[in-house]
Amino acid sequence: MMRSMREGVHSKIIKIVLFGLLTMAVFGLVLMDVGGFFRGGMGNTNVATVAGSSISSTEFQRHVQRVLSNQGITPADAYNFGYIDQILDNEIARTVISNATVDQGVLVGDDAVAQQINTMIAPLLQSNPEASKKDILQRVLMNQGISETEFVNAIRHEIANSTLQSAIQAGGALVTRDELVALYQLRNESRSINAVILKNADMTDIKPADEAVLTVFYDAARVRYAKPETRTMTIAVLSEKQVRDTMDISDEELRTEYDRNIAQYRTAEKRVLQQAVLTDQADAEAVKAKMDAGATLKDAVKSHTGKTDAYLGESEFERAGLIENIADGAFGANVGDVVGPLQTPLGWHILVLTKINAPDTTPFEKVKADLKKEMLQIRLSDEILATANQIDDRLAAGESLDDIVKSMNLDVTKIGAVHNDGSTPDKKDGMAAFDKDRGAILETAFSVESGETAPVMEISGGRFAAVRVDSVTPLSYTPYEEVKDEIAKGWMDDQRATANRDRAQKLQQAVAGGEKTLEQAAKDLGLSVQSFNGIKAGAEPKAPMNTATLAAVFDGVQGETMMAPVDGGFLVGTITAINIPTADKISDQDLRPISDSITRTAGNEFMAVYVNHLEDKYGVKINRRMLDLMFGPESGTVAQ
């Protein structure tokens, strides 16, 4: 397993995939599998192909491990819960939407990218006031393991994706006011009841059970008194600190790496453009004519349309960031030239070239320090993986974990007795020290024998861990004699509840049949009728009512006698009033929360349908067999 993970350590695609998923979570993209997503098999080791590009099994497996390590869930559980499919769905959706933004001519200028990056690093700047923006950005790049160019391109793509998504989701606001009023009335309906509360505790004539009955009761409810299996373990952790101090990179190596990746330090020619987009060709021609007469682009737009909405301001663009006809016009012009009108899927564009920024190359000395940090980080990842492989080999050769810990100065944590969910026998969290990795560690610890050390596994924070099970306490049951009093009380509570239910049913039948009024029936029992007014369907129930009580109240019919459970007993009563808000007294402000909620939901459904259309358009194939081999029941047979 360690060797297969090593193969993907330098994959830039995985770095972009990880960042893309995180950014999509920020933008709140909710995608569903409409019309069937998994189609076709592929006889290779890729998990999917999207628009002709492949997602390899190595890339996807490493991506899944990183995502799951932050959520405390094992790959096997993630597969069973459908989360593996969701991760792949999100990545494929992100890819097809990116393709659509290019086809639709969605352009994102450098100013917008810079603003988004500033927003993202602002909290880090506040918590580190002594650091500069450049320092903070470098930390982000190192943590993500990507270059500045990759980072900027990822931000640009995600802003474009979000822009297109917002346009599609805007179609969700289609609900009429009458429909909103009806929903508001349903959610804000209130009811009043007169009722008698019959408490289980009042049933005092129940005789205690004898020993034979309690023994049977214990056997029937034995699972309540189970003491689940517990295990103690030793966890040895390999982290960066064990290898960092032994590493260095010479100037010669840095220069070689710089020369090999010189394209990364070159900036392409950029052009600063003013831009206006008109929906109609005639309007665009009219604006162009005003410019020919000497007006600026902004003034020409305002003069012709009466407003400046179509004027998009000034931004800097590389040729690669523009669609073909816009790029040809912008990069074939001279400073001061007016280009257009040019047609794109967004409308008719008019451009003014205001400045040309020539291509440039950042000198070696300026990037030397940052390059060294990046290379050290990559080499550190290599060294940690190599060391983890070495630990695996030494364990496989029969060397004890204690000897390996001493020779490599590994961090060691002793975990006391825990159940398979991480809780201790006294109901505390026994895995707090490994909260992000609890699922994977516990699954490993409960799959090996006492005294055995499991193979090295990757955990959060770029660390690796070897888990040894030190002891196992099997499943057992609390003896009858120790819980006899508790069993007697439980039996008595059950008998009182059963007797009280019979009493409540008889009272309900007498009132519903007209034999007695609710007041007369209550008086015969030495009880009184209580009034509960203004009960709201969506409100938190007040004692002694609970959610089951509210469900019964709002399912009932006014005037009928009803029976419902309450905390510690039962309620028998009648619904005396049903109040529904009057339509003409419901304001737009009252309706706004409902409207916003429906708009979001419908917008997400629109987006799901659109993504499904894009998947058909660009071509998506999923290798279900490979996913099953990687994460399903057969995953143990995959070569590691």
PDB file of N, CA and C in Angstrom, residues 51 61 87 191 216 263 309 320 335 412 442 464 489 576 592 605:
ATOM      1  N   ALA A  51     -14.631  14.258 -20.761  1.00  0.00           N
ATOM      2  CA  ALA A  51     -14.255  15.090 -21.904  1.00  0.00           C
ATOM      3  C   ALA A  51     -12.911  14.653 -22.480  1.00  0.00           C
ATOM      4  N   GLN A  61      -7.409   7.533  -5.659  1.00  0.00           N
ATOM      5  CA  GLN A  61      -7.249   6.911  -4.344  1.00  0.00           C
ATOM      6  C   GLN A  61      -6.561   7.856  -3.368  1.00  0.00           C
ATOM      7  N   ILE A  87     -17.802  11.909  -3.922  1.00  0.00           N
ATOM      8  CA  ILE A  87     -16.528  12.578  -4.185  1.00  0.00           C
ATOM      9  C   ILE A  87     -16.244  12.593  -5.678  1.00  0.00           C
ATOM     10  N   ARG A 191     -52.911  25.274  17.123  1.00  0.00           N
ATOM     11  CA  ARG A 191     -54.101  24.569  17.609  1.00  0.00           C
ATOM     12  C   ARG A 191     -54.166  24.671  19.139  1.00  0.00           C
ATOM     13  N   VAL A 216     -36.538 -14.100  33.688  1.00  0.00           N
ATOM     14  CA  VAL A 216     -36.969 -14.137  32.283  1.00  0.00           C
ATOM     15  C   VAL A 216     -36.820 -12.754  31.644  1.00  0.00           C
ATOM     16  N   ALA A 263       9.555  27.655 -17.516  1.00  0.00           N
ATOM     17  CA  ALA A 263       8.256  28.135 -18.006  1.00  0.00           C
ATOM     18  C   ALA A 263       7.360  28.590 -16.865  1.00  0.00           C
ATOM     19  N   ASP A 309     -24.646  49.719 -17.169  1.00  0.00           N
ATOM     20  CA  ASP A 309     -24.609  48.301 -16.810  1.00  0.00           C
ATOM     21  C   ASP A 309     -23.790  47.470 -17.792  1.00  0.00           C
ATOM     22  N   ALA A 320      -4.497  33.091 -23.336  1.00  0.00           N
ATOM     23  CA  ALA A 320      -5.088  31.781 -23.008  1.00  0.00           C
ATOM     24  C   ALA A 320      -6.385  31.907 -22.224  1.00  0.00           C
ATOM     25  N   VAL A 335      -2.269  49.643 -28.847  1.00  0.00           N
ATOM     26  CA  VAL A 335      -2.799  50.431 -27.731  1.00  0.00           C
ATOM     27  C   VAL A 335      -3.656  51.568 -28.272  1.00  0.00           C
ATOM     28  N   VAL A 412       4.945   8.300  20.482  1.00  0.00           N
ATOM     29  CA  VAL A 412       4.131   7.161  20.915  1.00  0.00           C
ATOM     30  C   VAL A 412       2.979   7.647  21.782  1.00  0.00           C
ATOM     31  N   LEU A 442      -9.456   2.916  14.448  1.00  0.00           N
ATOM     32  CA  LEU A 442     -10.276   1.932  15.157  1.00  0.00           C
ATOM     33  C   LEU A 442     -10.582   0.734  14.265  1.00  0.00           C
ATOM     34  N   PHE A 464       2.242   9.274   9.365  1.00  0.00           N
ATOM     35  CA  PHE A 464       2.009   7.845   9.210  1.00  0.00           C
ATOM     36  C   PHE A 464       2.028   7.201  10.585  1.00  0.00           C
ATOM     37  N   LYS A 489     -37.006  -2.484  38.619  1.00  0.00           N
ATOM     38  CA  LYS A 489     -37.582  -1.172  38.357  1.00  0.00           C
ATOM     39  C   LYS A 489     -38.070  -1.086  36.897  1.00  0.00           C
ATOM     40  N   THR A 576     -59.882  22.018  20.430  1.00  0.00           N
ATOM     41  CA  THR A 576     -60.929  23.027  20.600  1.00  0.00           C
ATOM     42  C   THR A 576     -60.850  24.157  19.566  1.00  0.00           C
ATOM     43  N   ARG A 592     -40.507  35.918   2.926  1.00  0.00           N
ATOM     44  CA  ARG A 592     -39.145  35.876   2.371  1.00  0.00           C
ATOM     45  C   ARG A 592     -38.355  34.635   2.783  1.00  0.00           C
ATOM     46  N   GLU A 605     -31.756  21.984  -7.905  1.00  0.00           N
ATOM     47  CA  GLU A 605     -32.300  20.989  -8.830  1.00  0.00           C
ATOM     48  C   GLU A 605     -32.026  21.385 -10.281  1.00  0.00           C
TER      49      GLU A 605
END
